[in-house]
Short mmCIF file of C-alpha atoms and ligand atoms in Angstrom, two decimals:
data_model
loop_
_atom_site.label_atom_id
_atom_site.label_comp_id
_atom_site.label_asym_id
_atom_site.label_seq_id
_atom_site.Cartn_x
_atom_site.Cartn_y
_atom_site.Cartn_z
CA UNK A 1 0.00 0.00 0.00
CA UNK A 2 2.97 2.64 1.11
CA UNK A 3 5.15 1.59 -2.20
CA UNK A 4 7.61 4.10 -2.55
CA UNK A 5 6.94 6.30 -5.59
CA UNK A 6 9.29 8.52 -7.98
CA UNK A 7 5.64 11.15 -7.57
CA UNK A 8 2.95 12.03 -5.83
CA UNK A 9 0.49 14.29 -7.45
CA UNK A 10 -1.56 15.50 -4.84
CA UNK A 11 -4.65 16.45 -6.54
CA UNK A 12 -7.06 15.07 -9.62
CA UNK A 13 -8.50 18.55 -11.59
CA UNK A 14 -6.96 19.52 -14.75
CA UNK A 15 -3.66 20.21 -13.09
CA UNK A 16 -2.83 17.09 -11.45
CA UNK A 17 -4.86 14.60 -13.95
CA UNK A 18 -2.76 16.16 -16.76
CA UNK A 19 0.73 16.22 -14.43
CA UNK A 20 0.36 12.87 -13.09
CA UNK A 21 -0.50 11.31 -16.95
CA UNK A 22 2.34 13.30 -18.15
CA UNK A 23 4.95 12.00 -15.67
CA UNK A 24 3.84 8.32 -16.05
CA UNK A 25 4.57 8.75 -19.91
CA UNK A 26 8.42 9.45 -18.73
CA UNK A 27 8.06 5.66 -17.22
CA UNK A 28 8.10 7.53 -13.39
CA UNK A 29 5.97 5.76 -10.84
CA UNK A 30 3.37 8.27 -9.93
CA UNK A 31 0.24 7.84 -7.52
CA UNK A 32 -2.30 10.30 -7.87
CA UNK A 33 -3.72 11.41 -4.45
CA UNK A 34 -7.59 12.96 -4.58
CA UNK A 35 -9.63 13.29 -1.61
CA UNK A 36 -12.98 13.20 -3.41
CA UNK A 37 -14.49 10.35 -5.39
CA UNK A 38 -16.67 11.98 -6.44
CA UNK A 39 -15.05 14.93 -8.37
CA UNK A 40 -16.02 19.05 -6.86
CA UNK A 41 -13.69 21.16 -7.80
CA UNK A 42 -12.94 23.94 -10.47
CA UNK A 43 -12.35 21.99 -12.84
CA UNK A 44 -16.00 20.25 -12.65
CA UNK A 45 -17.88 23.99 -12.96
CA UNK A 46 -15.51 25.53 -15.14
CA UNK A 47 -16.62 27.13 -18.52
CA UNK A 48 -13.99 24.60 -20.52
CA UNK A 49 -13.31 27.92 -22.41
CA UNK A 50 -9.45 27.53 -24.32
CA UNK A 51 -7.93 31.29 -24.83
CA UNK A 52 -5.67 30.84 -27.24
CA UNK A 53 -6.06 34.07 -28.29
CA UNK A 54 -5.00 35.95 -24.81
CA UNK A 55 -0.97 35.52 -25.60
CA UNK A 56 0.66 39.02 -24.67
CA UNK A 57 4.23 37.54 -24.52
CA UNK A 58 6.27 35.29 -26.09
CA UNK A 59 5.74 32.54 -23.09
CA UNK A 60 2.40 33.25 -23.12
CA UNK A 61 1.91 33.21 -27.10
CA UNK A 62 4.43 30.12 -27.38
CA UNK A 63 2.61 28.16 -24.83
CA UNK A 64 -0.95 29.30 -26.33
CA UNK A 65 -0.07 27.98 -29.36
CA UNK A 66 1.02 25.11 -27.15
CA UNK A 67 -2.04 24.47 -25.65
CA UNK A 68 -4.45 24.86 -28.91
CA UNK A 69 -2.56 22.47 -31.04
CA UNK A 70 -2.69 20.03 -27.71
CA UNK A 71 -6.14 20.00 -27.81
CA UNK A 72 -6.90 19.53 -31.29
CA UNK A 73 -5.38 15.91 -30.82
CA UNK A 74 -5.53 15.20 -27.09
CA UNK A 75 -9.01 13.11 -27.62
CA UNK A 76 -6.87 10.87 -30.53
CA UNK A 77 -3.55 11.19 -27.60
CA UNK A 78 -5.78 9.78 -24.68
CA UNK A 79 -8.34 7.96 -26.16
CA UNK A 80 -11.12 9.52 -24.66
CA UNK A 81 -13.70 12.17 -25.39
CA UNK A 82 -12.46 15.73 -24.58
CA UNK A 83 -15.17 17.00 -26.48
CA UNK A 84 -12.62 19.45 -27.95
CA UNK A 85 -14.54 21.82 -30.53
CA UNK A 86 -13.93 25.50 -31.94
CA UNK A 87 -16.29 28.29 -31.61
CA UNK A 88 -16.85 31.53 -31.40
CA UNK A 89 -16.06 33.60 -27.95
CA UNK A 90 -18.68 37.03 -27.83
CA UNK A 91 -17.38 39.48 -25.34
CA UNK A 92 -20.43 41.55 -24.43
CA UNK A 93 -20.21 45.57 -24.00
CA UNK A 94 -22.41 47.42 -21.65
CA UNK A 95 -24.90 50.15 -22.91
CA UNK A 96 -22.99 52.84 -21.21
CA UNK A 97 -19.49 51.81 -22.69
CA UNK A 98 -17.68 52.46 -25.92
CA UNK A 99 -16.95 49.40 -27.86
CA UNK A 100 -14.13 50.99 -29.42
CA UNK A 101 -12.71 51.96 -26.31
CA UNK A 102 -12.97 48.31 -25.18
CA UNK A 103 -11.08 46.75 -27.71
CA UNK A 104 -8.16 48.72 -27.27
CA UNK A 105 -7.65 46.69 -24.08
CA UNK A 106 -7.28 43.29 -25.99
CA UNK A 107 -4.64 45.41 -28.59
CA UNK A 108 -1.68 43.34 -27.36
CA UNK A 109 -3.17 39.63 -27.63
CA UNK A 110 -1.64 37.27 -30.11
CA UNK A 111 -5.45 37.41 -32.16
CA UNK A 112 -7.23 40.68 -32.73
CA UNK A 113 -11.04 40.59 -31.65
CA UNK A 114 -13.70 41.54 -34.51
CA UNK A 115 -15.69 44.67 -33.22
CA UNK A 116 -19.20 43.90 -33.74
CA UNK A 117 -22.25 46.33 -33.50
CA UNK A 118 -25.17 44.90 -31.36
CA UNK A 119 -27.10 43.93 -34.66
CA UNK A 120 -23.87 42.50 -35.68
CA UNK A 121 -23.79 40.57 -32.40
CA UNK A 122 -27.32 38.97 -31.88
CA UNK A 123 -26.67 37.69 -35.46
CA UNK A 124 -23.75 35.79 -34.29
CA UNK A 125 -25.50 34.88 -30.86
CA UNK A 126 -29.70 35.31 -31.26
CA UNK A 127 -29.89 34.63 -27.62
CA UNK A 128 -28.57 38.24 -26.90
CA UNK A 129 -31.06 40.60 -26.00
CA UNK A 130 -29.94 43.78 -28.52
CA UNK A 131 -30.83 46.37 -26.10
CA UNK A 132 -28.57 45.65 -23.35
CA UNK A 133 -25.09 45.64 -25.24
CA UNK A 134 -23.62 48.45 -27.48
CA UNK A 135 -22.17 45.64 -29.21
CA UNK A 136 -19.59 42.88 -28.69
CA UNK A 137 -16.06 41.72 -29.53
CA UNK A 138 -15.71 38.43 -31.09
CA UNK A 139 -12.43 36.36 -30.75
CA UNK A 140 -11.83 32.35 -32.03
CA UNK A 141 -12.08 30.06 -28.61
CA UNK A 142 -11.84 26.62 -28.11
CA UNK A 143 -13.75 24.57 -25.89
CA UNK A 144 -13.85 21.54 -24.57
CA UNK A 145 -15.49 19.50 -21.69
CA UNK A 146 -13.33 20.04 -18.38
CA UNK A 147 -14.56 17.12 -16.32
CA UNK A 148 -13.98 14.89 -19.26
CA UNK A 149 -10.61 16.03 -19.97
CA UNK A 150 -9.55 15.29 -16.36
CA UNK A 151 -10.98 12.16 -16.56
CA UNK A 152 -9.59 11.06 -19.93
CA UNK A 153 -6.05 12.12 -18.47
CA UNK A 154 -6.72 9.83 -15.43
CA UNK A 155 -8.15 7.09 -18.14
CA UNK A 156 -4.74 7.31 -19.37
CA UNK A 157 -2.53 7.71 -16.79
CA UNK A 158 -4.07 4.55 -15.00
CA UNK A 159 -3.28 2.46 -18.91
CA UNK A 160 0.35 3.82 -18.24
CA UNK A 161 0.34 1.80 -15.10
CA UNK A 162 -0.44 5.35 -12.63
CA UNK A 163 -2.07 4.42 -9.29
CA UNK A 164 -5.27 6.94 -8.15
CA UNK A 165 -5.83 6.54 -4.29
CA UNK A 166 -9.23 8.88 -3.16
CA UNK A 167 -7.35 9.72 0.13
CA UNK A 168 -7.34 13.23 1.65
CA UNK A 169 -3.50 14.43 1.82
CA UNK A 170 -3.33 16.26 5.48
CA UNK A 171 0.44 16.95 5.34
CA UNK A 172 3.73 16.82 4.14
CA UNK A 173 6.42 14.31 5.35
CA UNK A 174 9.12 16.33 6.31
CA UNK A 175 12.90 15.48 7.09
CA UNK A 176 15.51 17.99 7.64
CA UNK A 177 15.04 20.76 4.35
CA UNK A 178 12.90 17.84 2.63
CA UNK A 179 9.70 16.51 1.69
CA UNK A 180 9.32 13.20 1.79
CA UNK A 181 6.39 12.01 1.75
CA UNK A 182 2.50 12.84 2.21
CA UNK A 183 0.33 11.84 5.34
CA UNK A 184 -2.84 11.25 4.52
CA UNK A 185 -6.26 11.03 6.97
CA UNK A 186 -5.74 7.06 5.81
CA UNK A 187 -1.73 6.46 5.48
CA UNK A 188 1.91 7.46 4.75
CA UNK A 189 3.01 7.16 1.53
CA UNK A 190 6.85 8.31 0.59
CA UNK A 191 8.06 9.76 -2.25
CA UNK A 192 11.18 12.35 -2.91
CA UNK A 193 8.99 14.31 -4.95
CA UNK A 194 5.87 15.44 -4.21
CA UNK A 195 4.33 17.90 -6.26
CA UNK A 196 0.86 19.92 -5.03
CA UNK A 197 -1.66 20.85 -7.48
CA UNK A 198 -4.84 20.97 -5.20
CA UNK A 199 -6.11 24.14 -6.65
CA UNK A 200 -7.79 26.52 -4.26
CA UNK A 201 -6.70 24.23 -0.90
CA UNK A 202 -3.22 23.86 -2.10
CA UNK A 203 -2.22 27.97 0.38
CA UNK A 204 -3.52 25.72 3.62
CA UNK A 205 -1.56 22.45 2.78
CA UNK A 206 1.45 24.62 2.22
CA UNK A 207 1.11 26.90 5.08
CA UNK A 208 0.43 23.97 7.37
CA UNK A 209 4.00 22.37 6.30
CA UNK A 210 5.66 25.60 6.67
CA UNK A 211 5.89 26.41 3.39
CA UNK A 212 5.02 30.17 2.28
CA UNK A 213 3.94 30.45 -1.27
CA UNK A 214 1.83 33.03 -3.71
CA UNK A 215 -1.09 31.15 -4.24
CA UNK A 216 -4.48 32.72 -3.63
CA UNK A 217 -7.94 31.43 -3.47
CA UNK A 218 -11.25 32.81 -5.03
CA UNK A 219 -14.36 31.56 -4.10
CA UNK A 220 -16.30 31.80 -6.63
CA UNK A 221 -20.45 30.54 -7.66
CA UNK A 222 -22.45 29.58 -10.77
CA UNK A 223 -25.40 27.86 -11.88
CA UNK A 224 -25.05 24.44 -13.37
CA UNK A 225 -28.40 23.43 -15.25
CA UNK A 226 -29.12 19.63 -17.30
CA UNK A 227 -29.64 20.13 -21.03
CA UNK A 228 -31.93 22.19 -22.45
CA UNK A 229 -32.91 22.32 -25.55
CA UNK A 230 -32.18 25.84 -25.78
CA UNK A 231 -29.32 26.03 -28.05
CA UNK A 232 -26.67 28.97 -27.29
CA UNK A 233 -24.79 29.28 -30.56
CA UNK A 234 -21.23 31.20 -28.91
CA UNK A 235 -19.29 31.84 -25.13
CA UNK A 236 -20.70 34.68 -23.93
CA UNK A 237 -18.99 36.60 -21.45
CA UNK A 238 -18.30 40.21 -20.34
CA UNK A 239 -15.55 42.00 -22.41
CA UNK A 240 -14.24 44.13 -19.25
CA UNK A 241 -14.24 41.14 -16.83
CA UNK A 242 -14.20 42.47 -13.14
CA UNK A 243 -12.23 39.07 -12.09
CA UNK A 244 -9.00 39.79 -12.88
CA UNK A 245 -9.00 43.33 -11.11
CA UNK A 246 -10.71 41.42 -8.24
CA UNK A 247 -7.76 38.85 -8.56
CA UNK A 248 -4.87 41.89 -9.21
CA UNK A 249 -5.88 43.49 -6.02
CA UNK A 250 -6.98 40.71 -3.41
CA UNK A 251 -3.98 41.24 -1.28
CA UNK A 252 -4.89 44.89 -0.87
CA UNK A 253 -8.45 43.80 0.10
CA UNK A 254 -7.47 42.23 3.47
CA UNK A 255 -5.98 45.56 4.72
CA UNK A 256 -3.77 44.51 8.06
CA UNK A 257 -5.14 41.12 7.95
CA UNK A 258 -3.00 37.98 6.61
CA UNK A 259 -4.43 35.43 4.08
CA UNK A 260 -3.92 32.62 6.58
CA UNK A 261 -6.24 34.30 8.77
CA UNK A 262 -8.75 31.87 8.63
CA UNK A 263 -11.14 33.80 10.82
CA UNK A 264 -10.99 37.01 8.48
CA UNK A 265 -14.19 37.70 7.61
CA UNK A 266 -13.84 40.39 5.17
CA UNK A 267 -15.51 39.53 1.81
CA UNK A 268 -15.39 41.55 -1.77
CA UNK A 269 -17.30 39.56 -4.75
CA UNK A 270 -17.90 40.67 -8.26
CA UNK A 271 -20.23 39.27 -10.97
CA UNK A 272 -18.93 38.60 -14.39
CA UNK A 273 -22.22 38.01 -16.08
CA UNK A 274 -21.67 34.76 -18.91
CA UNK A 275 -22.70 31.00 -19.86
CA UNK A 276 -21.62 28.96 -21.44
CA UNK A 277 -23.18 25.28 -23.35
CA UNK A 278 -21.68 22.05 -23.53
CA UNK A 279 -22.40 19.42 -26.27
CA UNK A 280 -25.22 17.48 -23.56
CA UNK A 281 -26.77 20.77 -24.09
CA UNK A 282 -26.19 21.67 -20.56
CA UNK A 283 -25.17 24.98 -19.29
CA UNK A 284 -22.93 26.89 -16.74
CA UNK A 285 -24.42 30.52 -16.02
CA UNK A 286 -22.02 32.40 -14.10
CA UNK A 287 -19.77 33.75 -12.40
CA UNK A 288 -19.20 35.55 -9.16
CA UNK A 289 -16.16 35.77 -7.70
CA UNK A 290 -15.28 36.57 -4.45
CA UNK A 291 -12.30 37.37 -1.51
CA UNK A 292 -12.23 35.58 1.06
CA UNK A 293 -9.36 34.06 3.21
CA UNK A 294 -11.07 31.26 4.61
CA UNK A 295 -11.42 27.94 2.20
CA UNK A 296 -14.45 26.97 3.88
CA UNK A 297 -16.49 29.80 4.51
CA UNK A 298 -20.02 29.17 2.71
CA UNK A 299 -21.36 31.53 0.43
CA UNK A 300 -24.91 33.05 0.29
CA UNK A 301 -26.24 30.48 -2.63
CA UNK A 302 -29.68 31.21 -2.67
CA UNK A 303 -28.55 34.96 -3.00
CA UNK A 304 -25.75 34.07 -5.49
CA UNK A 305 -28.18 32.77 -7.95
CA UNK A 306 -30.46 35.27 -8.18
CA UNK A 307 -28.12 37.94 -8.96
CA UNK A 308 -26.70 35.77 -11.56
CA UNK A 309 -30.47 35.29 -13.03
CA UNK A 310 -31.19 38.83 -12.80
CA UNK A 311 -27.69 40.06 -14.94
CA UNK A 312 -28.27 36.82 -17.16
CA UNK A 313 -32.02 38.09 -17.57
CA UNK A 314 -30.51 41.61 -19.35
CA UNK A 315 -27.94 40.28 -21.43
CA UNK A 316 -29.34 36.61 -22.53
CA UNK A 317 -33.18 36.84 -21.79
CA UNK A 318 -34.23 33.35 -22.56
CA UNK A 319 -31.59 31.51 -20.32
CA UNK A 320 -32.50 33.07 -17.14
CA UNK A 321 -35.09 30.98 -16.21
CA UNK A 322 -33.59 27.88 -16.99
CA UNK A 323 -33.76 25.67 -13.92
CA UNK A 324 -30.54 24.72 -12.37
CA UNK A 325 -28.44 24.54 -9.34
CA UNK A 326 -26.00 26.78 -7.77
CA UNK A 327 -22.85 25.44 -7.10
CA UNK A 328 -19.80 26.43 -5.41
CA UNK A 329 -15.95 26.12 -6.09
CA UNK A 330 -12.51 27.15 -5.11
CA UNK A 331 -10.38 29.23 -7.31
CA UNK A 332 -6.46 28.96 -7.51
CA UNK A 333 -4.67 31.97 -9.00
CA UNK A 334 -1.19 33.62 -8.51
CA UNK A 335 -0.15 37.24 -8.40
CA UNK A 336 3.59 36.13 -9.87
CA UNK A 337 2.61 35.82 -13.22
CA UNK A 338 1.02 33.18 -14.78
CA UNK A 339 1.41 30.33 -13.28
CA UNK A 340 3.29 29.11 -9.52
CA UNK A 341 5.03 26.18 -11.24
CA UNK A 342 8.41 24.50 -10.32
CA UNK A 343 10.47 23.77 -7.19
CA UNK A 344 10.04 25.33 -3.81
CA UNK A 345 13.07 27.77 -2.68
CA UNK A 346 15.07 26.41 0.41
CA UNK A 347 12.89 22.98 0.62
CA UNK A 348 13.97 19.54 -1.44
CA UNK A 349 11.62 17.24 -2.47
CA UNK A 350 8.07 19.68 -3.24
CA UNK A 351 7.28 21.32 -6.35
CA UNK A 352 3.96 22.89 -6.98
CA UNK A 353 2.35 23.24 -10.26
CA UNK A 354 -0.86 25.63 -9.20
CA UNK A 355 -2.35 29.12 -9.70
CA UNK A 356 -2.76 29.49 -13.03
CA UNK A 357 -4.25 31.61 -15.24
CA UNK A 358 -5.78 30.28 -18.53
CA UNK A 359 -5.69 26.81 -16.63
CA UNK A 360 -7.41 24.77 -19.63
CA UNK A 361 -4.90 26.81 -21.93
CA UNK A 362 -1.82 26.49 -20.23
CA UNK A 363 -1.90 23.48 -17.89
CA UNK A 364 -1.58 20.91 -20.52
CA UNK A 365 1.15 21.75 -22.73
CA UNK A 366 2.97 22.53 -19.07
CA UNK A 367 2.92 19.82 -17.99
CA UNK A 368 4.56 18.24 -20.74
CA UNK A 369 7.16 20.71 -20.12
CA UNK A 370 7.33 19.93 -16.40
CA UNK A 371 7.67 16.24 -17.42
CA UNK A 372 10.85 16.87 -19.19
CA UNK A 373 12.34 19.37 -16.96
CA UNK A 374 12.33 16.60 -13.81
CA UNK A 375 14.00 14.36 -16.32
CA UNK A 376 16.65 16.54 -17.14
CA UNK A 377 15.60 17.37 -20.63
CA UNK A 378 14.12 20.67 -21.89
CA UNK A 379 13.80 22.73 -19.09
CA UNK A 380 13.57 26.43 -20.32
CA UNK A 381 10.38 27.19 -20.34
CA UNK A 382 9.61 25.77 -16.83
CA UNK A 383 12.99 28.24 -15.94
CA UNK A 384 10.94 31.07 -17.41
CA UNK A 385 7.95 30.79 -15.50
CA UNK A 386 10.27 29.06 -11.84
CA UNK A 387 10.81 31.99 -9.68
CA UNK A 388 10.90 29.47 -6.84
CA UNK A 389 7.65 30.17 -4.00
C1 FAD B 1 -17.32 29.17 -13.36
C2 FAD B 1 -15.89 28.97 -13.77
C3 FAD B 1 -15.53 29.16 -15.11
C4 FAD B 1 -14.22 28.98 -15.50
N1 FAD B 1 -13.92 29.09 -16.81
C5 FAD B 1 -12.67 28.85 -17.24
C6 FAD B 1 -12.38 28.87 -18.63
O1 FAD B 1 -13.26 29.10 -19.46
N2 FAD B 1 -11.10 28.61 -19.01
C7 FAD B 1 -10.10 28.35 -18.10
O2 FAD B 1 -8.96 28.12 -18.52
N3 FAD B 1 -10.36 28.31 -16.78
C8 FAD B 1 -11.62 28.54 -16.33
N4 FAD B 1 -11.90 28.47 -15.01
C9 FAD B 1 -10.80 28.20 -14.07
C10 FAD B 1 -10.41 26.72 -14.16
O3 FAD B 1 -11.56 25.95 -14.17
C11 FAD B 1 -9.55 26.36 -12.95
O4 FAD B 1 -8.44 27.22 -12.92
C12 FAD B 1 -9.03 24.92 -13.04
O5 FAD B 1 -10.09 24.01 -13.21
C13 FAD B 1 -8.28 24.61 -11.77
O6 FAD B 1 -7.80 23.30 -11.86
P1 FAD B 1 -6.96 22.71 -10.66
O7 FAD B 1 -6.59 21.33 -11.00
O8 FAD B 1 -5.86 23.65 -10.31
O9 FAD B 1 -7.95 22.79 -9.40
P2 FAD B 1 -9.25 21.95 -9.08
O10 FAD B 1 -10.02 21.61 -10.29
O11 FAD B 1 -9.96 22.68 -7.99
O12 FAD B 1 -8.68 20.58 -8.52
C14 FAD B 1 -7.98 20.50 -7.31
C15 FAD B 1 -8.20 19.10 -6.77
O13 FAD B 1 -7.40 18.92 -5.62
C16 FAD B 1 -8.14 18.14 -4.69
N5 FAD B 1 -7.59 18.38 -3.35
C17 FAD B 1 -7.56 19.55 -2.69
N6 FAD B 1 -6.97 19.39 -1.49
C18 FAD B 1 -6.61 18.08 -1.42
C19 FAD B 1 -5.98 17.31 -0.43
N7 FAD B 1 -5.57 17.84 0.74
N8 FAD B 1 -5.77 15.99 -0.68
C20 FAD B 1 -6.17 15.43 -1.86
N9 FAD B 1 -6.81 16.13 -2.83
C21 FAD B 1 -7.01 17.44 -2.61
C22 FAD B 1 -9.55 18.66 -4.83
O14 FAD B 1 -10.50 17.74 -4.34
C23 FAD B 1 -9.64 18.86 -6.33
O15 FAD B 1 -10.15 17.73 -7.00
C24 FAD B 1 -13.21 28.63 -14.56
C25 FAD B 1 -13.57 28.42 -13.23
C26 FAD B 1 -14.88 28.58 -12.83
C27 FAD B 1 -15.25 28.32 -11.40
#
């Protein structure tokens, strides 16, 4: 049961599905630790929305392109269903805003967005009410079913000879300057390299070992509904999108108070107004996003949903009433860029591969790169994006 392993990937969304599959290719024995069997995470509510598009730099362009041409084959790769399709990303703008205006902000992405007037827009997407927009930007997005992918990367990982054990990791094994090991609420299993990539509970497994890093936590809530046979033709979403400013200045939010101040109470939440349809014709109405130090503390659902039904009622009329169930998740994101990925300064033996932004985007092709950093090949994009937590 406590075989040693060369990894332990302590967490099964897109992160650690896609890490642990990746490091079983390099013939590594990896065991895959998730404390849910029954999967409730980001990764399960997410949009599945691929930004290809969003590259500002050369990492970010190099891996976007990356990440894209990963996806187009990584159904074929795994052998299972991604549901991996293009389409057509509509970036709403609000009455009192000037399109024109708007779009300057996406002037340094790899892909330009086509400006669209609101006639121009409820053409692409009927569903849009035209009085509530002054018209919308539309960019090239790929999609593909989150859950699915995690699972087909687990699918595969397991054919590679990877071991999943549903087991809640509760700390890190630690000798001297090194990790090595995980304690679990079940066992001890020992590894010298553990890497953590449990998403929005990854700050409080750190912080418990001693381990300081820059990963933060939104909590954020959506609707989830079962397929309809409403069909929503694009991604809609808000083309100034309040999360990232939430996300730029959450540190600032908790004036005097620490993030591993469990107790904090203070709370700031935004609403980015978008859904989103999968191929089962289901749909993901979202999103708010909100501060809050604490992993556990429970947000207001009942509240949550019907602001998210009234802003959905303005901008996509018909959708609003759609019955469905409000659901809660945990956020990971970073304020060092784009991604906390690599080795931990001062400490052997842990690695983290968390926080990212453009997850769906970035995580796979990453991983890959991860892969062949730890076995001494290719490391310089993983040395771009290291700055060691
Ligand atoms: C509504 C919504 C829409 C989104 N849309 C997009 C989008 O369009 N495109 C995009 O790129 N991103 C999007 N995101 C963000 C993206 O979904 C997440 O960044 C991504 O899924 C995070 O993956 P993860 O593996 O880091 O974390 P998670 O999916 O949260 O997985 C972490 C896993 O770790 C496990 N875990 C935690 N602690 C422990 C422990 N102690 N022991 C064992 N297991 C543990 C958890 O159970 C969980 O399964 C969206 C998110 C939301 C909520």
């Amino acid at each position: 049961m406590n075989t040693n392993y060369d990894w332990i990937v302590i967490g099964g969304g897109i992160t650690g599905s896609s890490l642990a599959y990746e490091l079983s290719l390099k013939q590594l024995k990896v065991l895959l630790l998730e404390k849910d069997t029954i999967a409730d995470n980001a990764t399960v509510y997410s949009y599945g929305g691929l930004a290809y598009w969003s590259g500002t730099t050369e990492l970010t362009r190099r891996l976007s392109q990356e990440g894209i041409e990963l996806h187009r084959q990584l159904s074929s790769e795994l052998d299972g269903d991604t549901e991996f399709r293009e389409l057509d990303l509509l970036l709403t703008c609000p009455l009192d805003h000037d399109l024109k205006t708007i779009a300057k902000n996406y002037a340094d992405f790899a892909i330009q967005p086509d400006i669209l007037d609101a006639q121009q827009a409820c053409d692409l997407e009927p569903l849009l009410n035209p009085n509530s927009v002054s018209g919308a930007l539309r960019l090239p997005h790929g999609h593909i079913n989150p859950q699915k992918t995690a699972i087909a990367y687990q699918q595969a990982f397991l054919r590679q000879g990877g071991r999943i054990i549903y087991e809640r990791a509760d700390g890190l094994l630690r000798k001297g300057d090194s990790i090595v090991g995980v304690v679990t609420d079940k066992n001890t299993y020992y590894s010298p390299n553990t890497v953590v990539c449990a998403g929005g509970l990854s700050r409080r497994l750190l912080t418990n070992a001693g381990i300081t890093s820059n990963i933060f936590f939104t909590h954020s809530l959506l609707i989830k509904t079962p397929p309809t046979d409403i069909k929503l033709s694009t991604i809609v979403m808000p083309a100034i999108q309040q999360r990232f400013t939430l996300e730029a200045t959450a540190k600032d939010l908790l004036q005097g108070s620490s993030w591993d101040d469990y107790h904090n109470e203070s709370i700031k939440s935004i609403l980015d107004a978008g859904a989103v349809q999968f191929l089962d014709g289901s749909l993901c109405l979202g999103q708010i996003s909100a501060v809050a130090t604490n992993p556990g503390r429970k947000l207001d659902k009942r509240l949550g949903e019907n602001s998210i039904r009234q802003k959905i009622s303005s901008i996509l009329p018909m959708l609003s009433n759609v019955p469905g169930t409000c659901a809660s998740c945990l956020v990971a994101f970073t304020n060092q860029g784009i991604a906390v990925v690599g080795n931990v300064k001062d400490m052997a033996g842990i690695y983290l591969f968390n926080g990212f932004t453009s997850t769906l985007v970035f995580a796979p092709p990453l991983a890959k790169h991860f892969a062949n950093w730890v076995t001494g090949k290719d490391s310089q994009i993983i040395q771009m994006i290291n700055v060691s937590s």
